[in-house]
Tab-separated table of C-alpha atoms and ligand atoms in Angstrom:
chain	number	residue	atom	x	y	z
A	19	MET	CA	40.754	47.805	-47.953
A	20	LYS	CA	39.945	49.116	-51.557
A	21	VAL	CA	37.279	48.030	-53.860
A	22	LEU	CA	36.301	48.773	-56.702
A	23	LEU	CA	32.462	47.658	-58.262
A	24	LEU	CA	31.696	47.201	-61.065
A	25	GLY	CA	27.884	48.261	-62.646
A	26	SER	CA	25.343	51.469	-62.842
A	27	GLY	CA	22.412	49.375	-61.785
A	28	GLY	CA	19.701	49.123	-58.176
A	29	ARG	CA	21.727	46.468	-57.350
A	30	GLU	CA	24.864	48.100	-57.351
A	31	HIS	CA	23.438	51.310	-55.807
A	32	ALA	CA	22.080	48.993	-52.640
A	33	LEU	CA	25.291	46.736	-53.172
A	34	ALA	CA	27.404	49.794	-52.413
A	35	TRP	CA	25.471	51.062	-49.352
A	36	LYS	CA	25.855	47.492	-47.556
A	37	LEU	CA	29.856	47.659	-48.200
A	38	ALA	CA	29.799	51.519	-46.691
A	39	GLN	CA	28.974	50.508	-44.280
A	40	SER	CA	32.628	47.905	-43.670
A	41	PRO	CA	35.235	49.324	-40.792
A	42	ARG	CA	37.657	47.235	-43.447
A	43	LEU	CA	36.182	49.705	-46.566
A	44	SER	CA	38.628	52.536	-46.576
A	45	ARG	CA	37.421	53.789	-50.153
A	46	LEU	CA	35.090	52.196	-52.419
A	47	LEU	CA	35.089	53.352	-56.054
A	48	VAL	CA	32.607	52.533	-58.787
A	49	GLY	CA	32.512	52.111	-62.321
A	50	PRO	CA	30.678	53.560	-63.900
A	51	GLY	CA	28.494	53.663	-61.303
A	52	ASN	CA	25.364	56.190	-61.098
A	53	PRO	CA	23.839	58.421	-58.919
A	54	GLY	CA	23.136	57.388	-56.696
A	55	THR	CA	26.182	55.368	-56.441
A	56	ALA	CA	27.657	58.634	-56.443
A	57	ARG	CA	26.386	58.648	-51.965
A	58	TRP	CA	28.054	55.623	-50.749
A	59	GLY	CA	31.859	55.639	-53.035
A	60	THR	CA	33.605	57.071	-55.550
A	61	ASN	CA	31.355	57.284	-59.399
A	62	VAL	CA	34.600	56.883	-61.454
A	63	PRO	CA	33.989	56.556	-65.383
A	64	LEU	CA	35.026	53.365	-66.521
A	65	GLN	CA	32.830	50.732	-69.459
A	66	ALA	CA	32.940	48.317	-66.145
A	67	ASP	CA	32.221	45.590	-69.261
A	68	SER	CA	36.364	45.814	-71.101
A	69	PRO	CA	38.499	44.264	-69.659
A	70	GLU	CA	41.916	46.143	-70.538
A	71	ALA	CA	39.732	49.167	-69.258
A	72	VAL	CA	39.112	47.840	-65.476
A	73	VAL	CA	42.614	46.696	-65.525
A	74	SER	CA	44.394	49.371	-66.317
A	75	LEU	CA	41.208	51.465	-63.514
A	76	ALA	CA	42.289	48.471	-60.594
A	77	ARG	CA	46.214	48.939	-61.317
A	78	ARG	CA	45.858	53.155	-61.205
A	79	GLU	CA	44.509	52.950	-58.091
A	80	ARG	CA	46.022	49.725	-56.850
A	81	VAL	CA	42.171	48.693	-55.116
A	82	ASP	CA	42.826	45.339	-53.205
A	83	LEU	CA	39.238	43.795	-54.946
A	84	VAL	CA	36.706	43.929	-57.379
A	85	VAL	CA	32.667	42.980	-57.364
A	86	VAL	CA	31.534	43.279	-60.598
A	87	GLY	CA	28.117	43.605	-59.769
A	88	PRO	CA	26.053	42.783	-63.985
A	89	GLU	CA	26.439	39.134	-66.172
A	90	ALA	CA	27.717	41.065	-69.032
A	91	PRO	CA	31.533	41.537	-67.112
A	92	LEU	CA	31.708	38.456	-66.597
A	93	VAL	CA	31.152	37.267	-69.700
A	94	ALA	CA	33.864	39.422	-71.016
A	95	GLY	CA	35.756	38.004	-69.104
A	96	VAL	CA	36.860	40.708	-66.490
A	97	ALA	CA	37.733	38.137	-64.119
A	98	ASP	CA	40.021	36.425	-66.525
A	99	ALA	CA	42.013	39.841	-67.087
A	100	LEU	CA	42.086	40.269	-63.088
A	101	ALA	CA	42.836	36.584	-62.034
A	102	GLN	CA	45.690	37.563	-65.095
A	103	VAL	CA	47.113	40.547	-62.789
A	104	ASP	CA	46.690	38.646	-59.159
A	105	ILE	CA	43.865	41.558	-58.782
A	106	PRO	CA	41.601	39.327	-56.654
A	107	CYS	CA	38.145	39.845	-57.993
A	108	PHE	CA	34.008	38.927	-56.420
A	109	GLY	CA	32.844	36.791	-60.030
A	110	PRO	CA	33.434	34.751	-62.104
A	111	VAL	CA	35.739	34.126	-64.691
A	112	ALA	CA	33.871	33.748	-68.203
A	113	ALA	CA	33.927	30.109	-68.562
A	114	ALA	CA	31.984	30.077	-65.508
A	115	ALA	CA	30.076	32.605	-66.273
A	116	ARG	CA	28.714	30.439	-69.018
A	117	ILE	CA	26.086	28.696	-66.985
A	118	GLU	CA	23.568	31.608	-66.841
A	119	GLY	CA	25.259	33.110	-70.413
A	120	SER	CA	23.960	29.055	-72.057
A	121	LYS	CA	20.768	27.434	-71.777
A	122	ALA	CA	22.212	24.445	-73.382
A	123	PHE	CA	26.210	24.481	-71.091
A	124	ALA	CA	23.549	25.462	-68.350
A	125	LYS	CA	21.351	21.825	-68.371
A	126	GLU	CA	24.587	20.233	-69.165
A	127	ILE	CA	26.250	21.594	-66.512
A	128	MET	CA	22.771	20.488	-64.169
A	129	ALA	CA	22.701	17.273	-65.162
A	130	GLU	CA	26.425	16.501	-64.592
A	131	ALA	CA	25.942	17.612	-61.229
A	132	GLY	CA	22.648	15.806	-60.803
A	133	VAL	CA	20.993	18.219	-60.265
A	134	PRO	CA	17.282	18.425	-60.697
A	135	THR	CA	15.497	20.555	-63.115
A	136	ALA	CA	13.098	19.749	-66.174
A	137	ALA	CA	13.168	17.379	-67.869
A	138	PHE	CA	13.938	18.915	-71.942
A	139	ARG	CA	15.392	18.129	-75.582
A	140	VAL	CA	17.390	19.774	-77.735
A	141	PHE	CA	15.579	21.080	-81.221
A	142	THR	CA	16.944	22.772	-84.234
A	143	ASP	CA	13.781	21.214	-86.353
A	144	ALA	CA	11.342	23.047	-85.911
A	145	ALA	CA	8.662	20.797	-87.489
A	146	GLU	CA	10.358	18.715	-85.718
A	147	ALA	CA	9.803	20.642	-82.503
A	148	GLU	CA	6.749	21.892	-83.332
A	149	ALA	CA	4.670	17.603	-83.502
A	150	TYR	CA	6.835	17.194	-79.978
A	151	ALA	CA	5.010	20.732	-78.382
A	152	VAL	CA	1.856	19.085	-79.861
A	153	ALA	CA	1.678	15.741	-78.212
A	154	GLN	CA	3.288	16.857	-75.298
A	155	GLY	CA	0.590	19.621	-74.877
A	156	ARG	CA	1.882	21.862	-71.994
A	157	ILE	CA	5.846	22.736	-72.212
A	158	VAL	CA	7.972	24.859	-72.392
A	159	VAL	CA	9.313	26.803	-75.802
A	160	LYS	CA	12.616	28.647	-75.343
A	161	ALA	CA	15.651	29.593	-78.106
A	162	ASP	CA	18.275	28.746	-76.936
A	163	GLY	CA	20.642	32.108	-77.582
A	164	LEU	CA	19.947	35.195	-75.610
A	165	ALA	CA	16.596	37.162	-77.423
A	166	ALA	CA	16.523	39.893	-75.160
A	167	GLY	CA	13.900	38.515	-72.023
A	168	LYS	CA	11.238	37.110	-75.059
A	169	GLY	CA	12.770	34.037	-75.749
A	170	VAL	CA	10.778	31.496	-73.760
A	171	ILE	CA	7.182	31.282	-73.565
A	172	VAL	CA	5.111	28.650	-71.269
A	173	ALA	CA	2.808	26.988	-72.708
A	174	PRO	CA	-0.897	25.472	-71.271
A	175	ASP	CA	-1.536	23.570	-73.730
A	176	ALA	CA	-0.971	21.973	-77.217
A	177	LYS	CA	-2.467	24.458	-79.254
A	178	ALA	CA	-0.582	27.852	-76.717
A	179	ALA	CA	2.566	24.577	-77.674
A	180	ARG	CA	2.603	24.987	-81.472
A	181	GLU	CA	1.939	28.460	-81.334
A	182	ALA	CA	5.540	29.355	-79.466
A	183	VAL	CA	7.211	27.205	-81.612
A	184	ARG	CA	6.503	29.240	-84.611
A	185	ALA	CA	7.084	32.724	-82.656
A	186	VAL	CA	10.283	31.168	-81.268
A	187	ALA	CA	11.484	30.071	-84.715
A	188	GLU	CA	10.829	33.157	-86.088
A	189	MET	CA	13.568	35.225	-83.836
A	190	GLY	CA	16.250	34.358	-85.879
A	191	GLN	CA	19.441	33.323	-84.502
A	192	ALA	CA	18.597	32.921	-80.905
A	193	GLY	CA	15.804	30.565	-82.020
A	194	GLN	CA	17.432	28.088	-84.479
A	195	ARG	CA	18.162	25.782	-81.562
A	196	MET	CA	15.512	25.455	-79.455
A	197	VAL	CA	15.522	24.134	-75.994
A	198	LEU	CA	11.559	22.522	-75.005
A	199	GLU	CA	11.083	22.174	-71.400
A	200	GLU	CA	8.203	19.937	-68.907
A	201	LEU	CA	6.246	22.763	-67.624
A	202	LEU	CA	6.731	22.714	-64.442
A	203	GLU	CA	4.268	24.565	-61.652
A	204	GLY	CA	5.052	25.816	-57.875
A	205	GLU	CA	6.555	28.895	-56.047
A	206	GLU	CA	9.490	30.392	-58.159
A	207	VAL	CA	11.949	31.315	-55.898
A	208	SER	CA	15.513	32.725	-55.749
A	209	LEU	CA	18.015	31.253	-53.906
A	210	MET	CA	21.845	32.332	-53.398
A	211	ALA	CA	25.397	31.758	-52.434
A	212	LEU	CA	27.626	32.803	-52.290
A	213	CYS	CA	30.419	31.127	-53.079
A	214	ASP	CA	34.992	30.819	-53.479
A	215	GLY	CA	34.918	28.048	-55.769
A	216	GLU	CA	33.983	25.095	-53.495
A	217	ARG	CA	31.867	26.129	-50.667
A	218	TYR	CA	29.606	28.282	-50.599
A	219	VAL	CA	27.563	30.490	-47.255
A	220	LEU	CA	23.599	30.849	-48.879
A	221	LEU	CA	21.972	34.350	-48.733
A	222	PRO	CA	17.449	34.526	-47.484
A	223	LEU	CA	15.782	32.831	-49.708
A	224	SER	CA	14.151	35.675	-51.736
A	225	GLN	CA	10.792	36.443	-54.122
A	226	ASP	CA	11.383	38.571	-57.796
A	227	HIS	CA	8.179	39.567	-58.914
A	228	LYS	CA	8.672	39.427	-62.884
A	229	ARG	CA	5.249	39.972	-64.112
A	230	VAL	CA	3.936	44.181	-64.682
A	231	GLY	CA	0.893	43.773	-63.219
A	232	GLU	CA	-0.674	42.379	-59.990
A	233	GLY	CA	-1.277	39.462	-59.352
A	234	ASP	CA	0.996	38.388	-61.414
A	235	THR	CA	-0.592	39.176	-64.974
A	236	GLY	CA	0.707	40.890	-67.895
A	237	PRO	CA	4.034	40.928	-70.114
A	238	ASN	CA	7.137	39.993	-67.794
A	239	THR	CA	9.534	42.787	-67.322
A	240	GLY	CA	13.799	43.126	-65.736
A	241	GLY	CA	11.734	42.635	-62.487
A	242	MET	CA	9.355	44.690	-60.292
A	243	GLY	CA	10.480	44.031	-56.211
A	244	ALA	CA	11.106	41.458	-54.564
A	245	TYR	CA	10.953	40.494	-50.670
A	246	CYS	CA	13.169	38.007	-48.072
A	247	PRO	CA	13.459	35.976	-46.252
A	248	ALA	CA	10.577	34.202	-48.561
A	249	PRO	CA	8.745	31.645	-45.390
A	250	PHE	CA	8.258	28.960	-48.321
A	251	LEU	CA	11.325	26.640	-47.326
A	252	THR	CA	12.470	25.910	-44.051
A	253	PRO	CA	16.209	26.585	-42.533
A	254	ALA	CA	16.051	22.660	-43.230
A	255	GLN	CA	15.127	23.020	-46.637
A	256	LEU	CA	16.596	25.699	-47.616
A	257	ALA	CA	20.102	23.760	-46.742
A	258	GLN	CA	19.503	20.744	-48.057
A	259	VAL	CA	18.439	22.643	-51.409
A	260	GLY	CA	22.044	24.282	-50.980
A	261	GLU	CA	23.030	20.761	-50.439
A	262	GLN	CA	21.045	19.110	-53.955
A	263	VAL	CA	22.306	22.735	-56.145
A	264	ILE	CA	25.112	24.839	-55.414
A	265	ALA	CA	27.268	21.732	-53.742
A	266	PRO	CA	27.675	19.850	-56.978
A	267	THR	CA	27.106	22.553	-59.217
A	268	LEU	CA	30.288	24.351	-58.213
A	269	ALA	CA	32.688	20.992	-57.865
A	270	VAL	CA	31.477	20.261	-61.359
A	271	LEU	CA	32.334	23.775	-62.745
A	272	LYS	CA	35.226	23.668	-59.901
A	273	LYS	CA	36.089	20.112	-62.186
A	274	ARG	CA	36.497	21.224	-65.024
A	275	GLY	CA	39.117	24.069	-63.696
A	276	THR	CA	36.914	26.857	-64.090
A	277	PRO	CA	35.409	27.588	-60.834
A	278	LEU	CA	32.588	29.631	-59.687
A	279	ARG	CA	33.573	32.389	-57.309
A	280	GLY	CA	31.268	34.222	-56.160
A	281	VAL	CA	27.358	34.691	-56.455
A	282	LEU	CA	25.597	31.026	-57.972
A	283	TYR	CA	21.709	32.862	-58.235
A	284	ALA	CA	19.528	30.060	-59.046
A	285	GLY	CA	16.201	30.034	-59.976
A	286	LEU	CA	14.158	27.352	-58.320
A	287	MET	CA	10.214	26.248	-59.002
A	288	LEU	CA	8.724	24.245	-55.513
A	289	THR	CA	7.314	22.064	-57.209
A	290	ALA	CA	5.386	18.822	-55.492
A	291	SER	CA	7.979	16.944	-55.910
A	292	GLY	CA	10.359	18.838	-54.918
A	293	PRO	CA	12.526	21.454	-55.770
A	294	LYS	CA	14.548	22.727	-59.312
A	295	VAL	CA	16.618	25.108	-60.882
A	296	LEU	CA	15.159	26.771	-64.341
A	297	GLU	CA	18.363	28.281	-64.268
A	298	PHE	CA	21.469	29.880	-63.168
A	299	ASN	CA	22.824	32.883	-62.622
A	300	ALA	CA	26.042	33.680	-61.942
A	301	ARG	CA	25.944	37.436	-60.583
A	302	PHE	CA	23.537	38.878	-57.852
A	303	GLY	CA	20.149	38.524	-58.581
A	304	ASP	CA	18.409	43.057	-58.948
A	305	PRO	CA	15.836	43.299	-57.026
A	306	GLU	CA	16.159	41.375	-55.085
A	307	THR	CA	20.278	41.872	-53.593
A	308	GLN	CA	18.399	45.675	-52.911
A	309	VAL	CA	16.338	42.896	-50.418
A	310	LEU	CA	18.873	40.880	-49.309
A	311	MET	CA	21.442	43.981	-48.047
A	312	MET	CA	19.162	45.071	-45.723
A	313	GLN	CA	18.328	42.017	-44.901
A	314	VAL	CA	22.479	40.917	-43.996
A	315	ASP	CA	23.305	41.205	-40.347
A	316	GLU	CA	27.369	40.674	-40.613
A	317	ASP	CA	30.081	43.168	-42.710
A	318	LEU	CA	29.750	41.873	-46.172
A	319	LEU	CA	32.826	43.114	-46.975
A	320	PRO	CA	35.233	39.184	-45.818
A	321	LEU	CA	32.530	37.363	-47.022
A	322	MET	CA	33.616	38.496	-50.308
A	323	GLU	CA	37.642	38.775	-50.170
A	324	ALA	CA	36.993	35.546	-49.280
A	325	CYS	CA	35.058	33.938	-51.909
A	326	ALA	CA	37.729	36.571	-54.560
A	327	LYS	CA	40.582	33.912	-52.929
A	328	GLY	CA	39.263	31.061	-51.665
A	329	THR	CA	38.890	30.909	-48.866
A	330	LEU	CA	35.390	31.357	-47.741
A	331	GLU	CA	34.175	29.407	-43.794
A	332	PRO	CA	30.418	27.148	-44.597
A	333	ARG	CA	28.466	28.712	-42.101
A	334	PRO	CA	25.377	30.094	-41.507
A	335	LEU	CA	24.512	33.661	-42.256
A	336	LYS	CA	23.751	36.109	-39.675
A	337	GLN	CA	20.447	37.579	-40.322
A	338	PHE	CA	18.038	40.472	-39.239
A	339	PRO	CA	14.852	39.308	-37.471
A	340	GLY	CA	12.082	39.457	-40.054
A	341	ALA	CA	11.873	40.766	-43.066
A	342	SER	CA	13.267	42.319	-46.445
A	343	VAL	CA	10.468	44.458	-48.745
A	344	GLY	CA	11.722	46.531	-52.224
A	345	VAL	CA	8.989	47.303	-54.477
A	346	VAL	CA	10.403	48.653	-57.919
A	347	LEU	CA	8.633	51.900	-59.392
A	348	ALA	CA	8.806	51.872	-62.775
A	349	ALA	CA	8.702	54.997	-65.658
A	350	GLU	CA	5.591	55.018	-67.521
A	351	GLY	CA	5.652	52.980	-71.051
A	352	TYR	CA	7.468	50.405	-68.900
A	353	PRO	CA	8.460	47.928	-70.525
A	354	GLU	CA	7.715	48.229	-73.498
A	355	ALA	CA	8.737	51.707	-74.545
A	356	PRO	CA	9.557	53.469	-71.189
A	357	LYS	CA	9.585	57.442	-71.042
A	358	LYS	CA	12.008	59.305	-69.720
A	359	GLY	CA	13.088	62.696	-68.228
A	360	ALA	CA	10.205	62.375	-65.466
A	361	ARG	CA	11.532	64.265	-62.813
A	362	ILE	CA	11.216	62.606	-59.307
A	363	GLU	CA	10.116	63.770	-56.783
A	364	GLY	CA	9.812	63.285	-52.767
A	365	LEU	CA	13.148	61.817	-52.108
A	366	ASP	CA	13.742	63.821	-48.867
A	367	ALA	CA	10.788	62.551	-47.342
A	368	VAL	CA	10.933	59.613	-47.026
A	369	ALA	CA	12.266	57.391	-43.444
A	370	SER	CA	15.578	57.013	-43.735
A	371	ASN	CA	15.882	53.686	-42.166
A	372	ALA	CA	14.136	52.983	-45.262
A	373	PRO	CA	16.621	53.306	-48.062
A	374	VAL	CA	15.608	54.307	-52.372
A	375	PHE	CA	17.935	52.100	-54.150
A	376	LEU	CA	18.354	54.372	-57.899
A	377	ALA	CA	18.819	52.931	-61.145
A	378	GLY	CA	17.115	54.356	-63.805
A	379	VAL	CA	18.184	58.469	-62.505
A	380	ALA	CA	20.494	60.618	-63.935
A	381	LYS	CA	20.739	64.014	-62.106
A	382	GLN	CA	19.605	67.180	-64.489
A	383	ASP	CA	20.378	70.287	-64.021
A	384	GLY	CA	20.711	69.514	-60.177
A	385	ALA	CA	17.621	67.337	-59.745
A	386	LEU	CA	16.923	63.725	-60.767
A	387	VAL	CA	14.815	62.980	-63.282
A	388	THR	CA	14.302	59.164	-64.956
A	389	ALA	CA	16.547	57.601	-67.432
A	390	GLY	CA	15.838	53.585	-68.055
A	391	GLY	CA	12.557	51.492	-66.772
A	392	ARG	CA	13.078	50.203	-63.780
A	393	VAL	CA	13.641	53.369	-61.684
A	394	LEU	CA	14.230	53.020	-58.584
A	395	THR	CA	13.202	50.231	-55.558
A	396	VAL	CA	12.137	51.991	-52.091
A	397	CYS	CA	12.994	49.100	-49.009
A	398	ALA	CA	11.756	48.447	-45.544
A	399	ARG	CA	12.689	46.155	-42.897
A	400	GLY	CA	9.835	44.801	-41.236
A	401	ASP	CA	9.648	42.840	-37.473
A	402	SER	CA	7.049	41.159	-39.840
A	403	LEU	CA	6.944	40.841	-44.079
A	404	ALA	CA	3.137	42.453	-42.814
A	405	THR	CA	5.210	45.451	-41.541
A	406	ALA	CA	7.982	45.796	-43.767
A	407	ARG	CA	4.911	45.764	-46.757
A	408	GLU	CA	2.999	48.447	-45.634
A	409	ARG	CA	6.523	50.746	-44.245
A	410	ALA	CA	7.666	49.754	-48.476
A	411	LEU	CA	4.117	51.197	-49.631
A	412	GLU	CA	4.554	54.247	-47.765
A	413	SER	CA	7.654	54.980	-49.288
A	414	ALA	CA	6.124	54.084	-53.049
A	415	ASP	CA	3.231	55.690	-52.575
A	416	ALA	CA	6.554	59.548	-51.266
A	417	VAL	CA	8.265	58.969	-54.663
A	418	ARG	CA	6.515	60.996	-57.067
A	419	PHE	CA	7.480	61.554	-60.403
A	420	GLU	CA	4.912	61.652	-63.774
A	421	GLY	CA	3.312	58.069	-65.400
A	422	LYS	CA	5.267	55.876	-61.423
A	423	HIS	CA	4.097	52.759	-61.346
A	424	PHE	CA	4.593	49.669	-59.440
A	425	ARG	CA	2.894	46.741	-57.718
A	426	ARG	CA	1.210	47.001	-54.411
A	427	ASP	CA	1.174	43.086	-54.061
A	428	ILE	CA	4.298	42.728	-53.568
A	429	GLY	CA	5.433	39.954	-50.787
A	430	ALA	CA	1.639	38.646	-51.267
A	431	ARG	CA	2.547	35.734	-51.524
A	432	GLY	CA	4.765	34.753	-48.400
A	433	LEU	CA	2.531	36.403	-46.709
A	434	ARG	CA	-0.216	34.239	-47.764
A	435	ALA	CA	2.459	30.915	-46.726
A	436	ARG	CA	2.650	32.183	-42.728
A	437	PRO	CA	-1.020	34.007	-42.327
B	25	LIG	P1	14.188	31.460	-67.597
B	25	LIG	O1	14.614	32.762	-68.798
B	25	LIG	O2	14.685	30.719	-68.932
B	25	LIG	O3	14.447	32.273	-66.122
B	25	LIG	O4	12.455	31.766	-67.725
B	25	LIG	C1	11.490	32.824	-68.413
B	25	LIG	C2	10.638	32.085	-66.396
B	25	LIG	O5	9.784	31.856	-67.457
B	25	LIG	C3	11.415	31.944	-65.289
B	25	LIG	O6	11.190	32.614	-64.662
B	25	LIG	C4	9.796	31.442	-65.130
B	25	LIG	O7	9.000	32.225	-65.083
B	25	LIG	C5	8.988	30.044	-66.984
B	25	LIG	N1	9.803	29.069	-66.856
B	25	LIG	C6	11.085	29.103	-67.946
B	25	LIG	N2	10.544	27.703	-67.847
B	25	LIG	C7	9.945	27.064	-67.080
B	25	LIG	C8	10.163	25.383	-66.712
B	25	LIG	N3	10.565	25.053	-67.466
B	25	LIG	N4	8.279	26.166	-66.458
B	25	LIG	C9	7.254	26.660	-65.621
B	25	LIG	N5	7.948	28.472	-65.868
B	25	LIG	C10	9.305	28.441	-66.478
B	26	LIG	N1	15.557	39.292	-61.056
B	26	LIG	C1	16.083	38.555	-61.361
B	26	LIG	C2	17.468	38.170	-61.755
B	26	LIG	O1	18.274	39.315	-61.446
B	26	LIG	O2	17.941	37.708	-62.736
């Protein structure tokens, strides 16, 4: 099979690494890719969020399957355009990807599907929102529109709630409509499923680390590391979450005529009264994918093809025993103002069984230099979470660039859960 993978981050490097291991792969194109994906496929210049550009490349190269990494091509309608020319696509049509793009739409689907989620109310009047927030005391305030990751404020008391509503109201367009939501407590985990529009196969439960600092402190980031499997649910409980969250959501999207073919990602809070959905994404998570790809012990390509064609057989996925850990090495100044251009060294010293997935990296005069906030993810698998973590940290120390910072506590919550 000839496959075109869209994207250019650490997630795509991990997907390319995994797809390249498939005996069924004849050729892998990555558009536009990065210096890491170039090792496993052929990078092609491409504006991945242009449906015309993707269709034209896919036709010219006669690809058998397009795999979409990031959200932007989905929202732009790349899957819709590919469907029109009968090229199978792993990644949903724009109307289904809205489950990620609009919080209000996601809540609407959850309500219709009976998916457990935080109680919420939508406000368009800031004064009304403020009165409600102060009366509730503990609350989460969310801008309805996209606000560059800054649109969610968790307010633990009435004073914080008042300030949060005022801050969101000042966010311009994004803050004109806000969602006020019950503050949930518990472990925050990521559950992803490979979906064919109706049926699904669950990937192992994983946990991201969103704050920049150890002990979950400091500002939010795109994710500073992940591990899987996250040991907070038994296999039976996990299957139950699949039945309560993934299955009904797929059913509602299908009923609306916009089946989700690709990944359904549920950000879950494991509360005292059961798992509740915080958010949906219509794509693989980053950096969760880096560790998921390490942990999956079977060929991913036939699964992706089955999802794209609507012929997936529901069954448990084969996984390696033990666990995998991925530690993100971030650039100086990340997340506020990441510095670029630092030379990356020590990659050769990392053991060959411990992949390093590149993200914000560019090639300059034959050398690799930093070119983004999250520079790369060092990964390792071990027969236990503790060994995987030790190995990943060894690699994190071995790779060097000026201003490098990372969290040494990736996986610590999982270790505490199962001593
Ligand atoms: P979201 O963009 O909706 O995923 O929210 C970003 C982050 O805010 C999540 O990853 C959670 O850590 C936190 N968060 C969102 N909603 C809630 C909630 N209802 N209760 C507690 N924390 C939340
Ligand atoms: N790691 C969170 C995300 O990909 O949205």
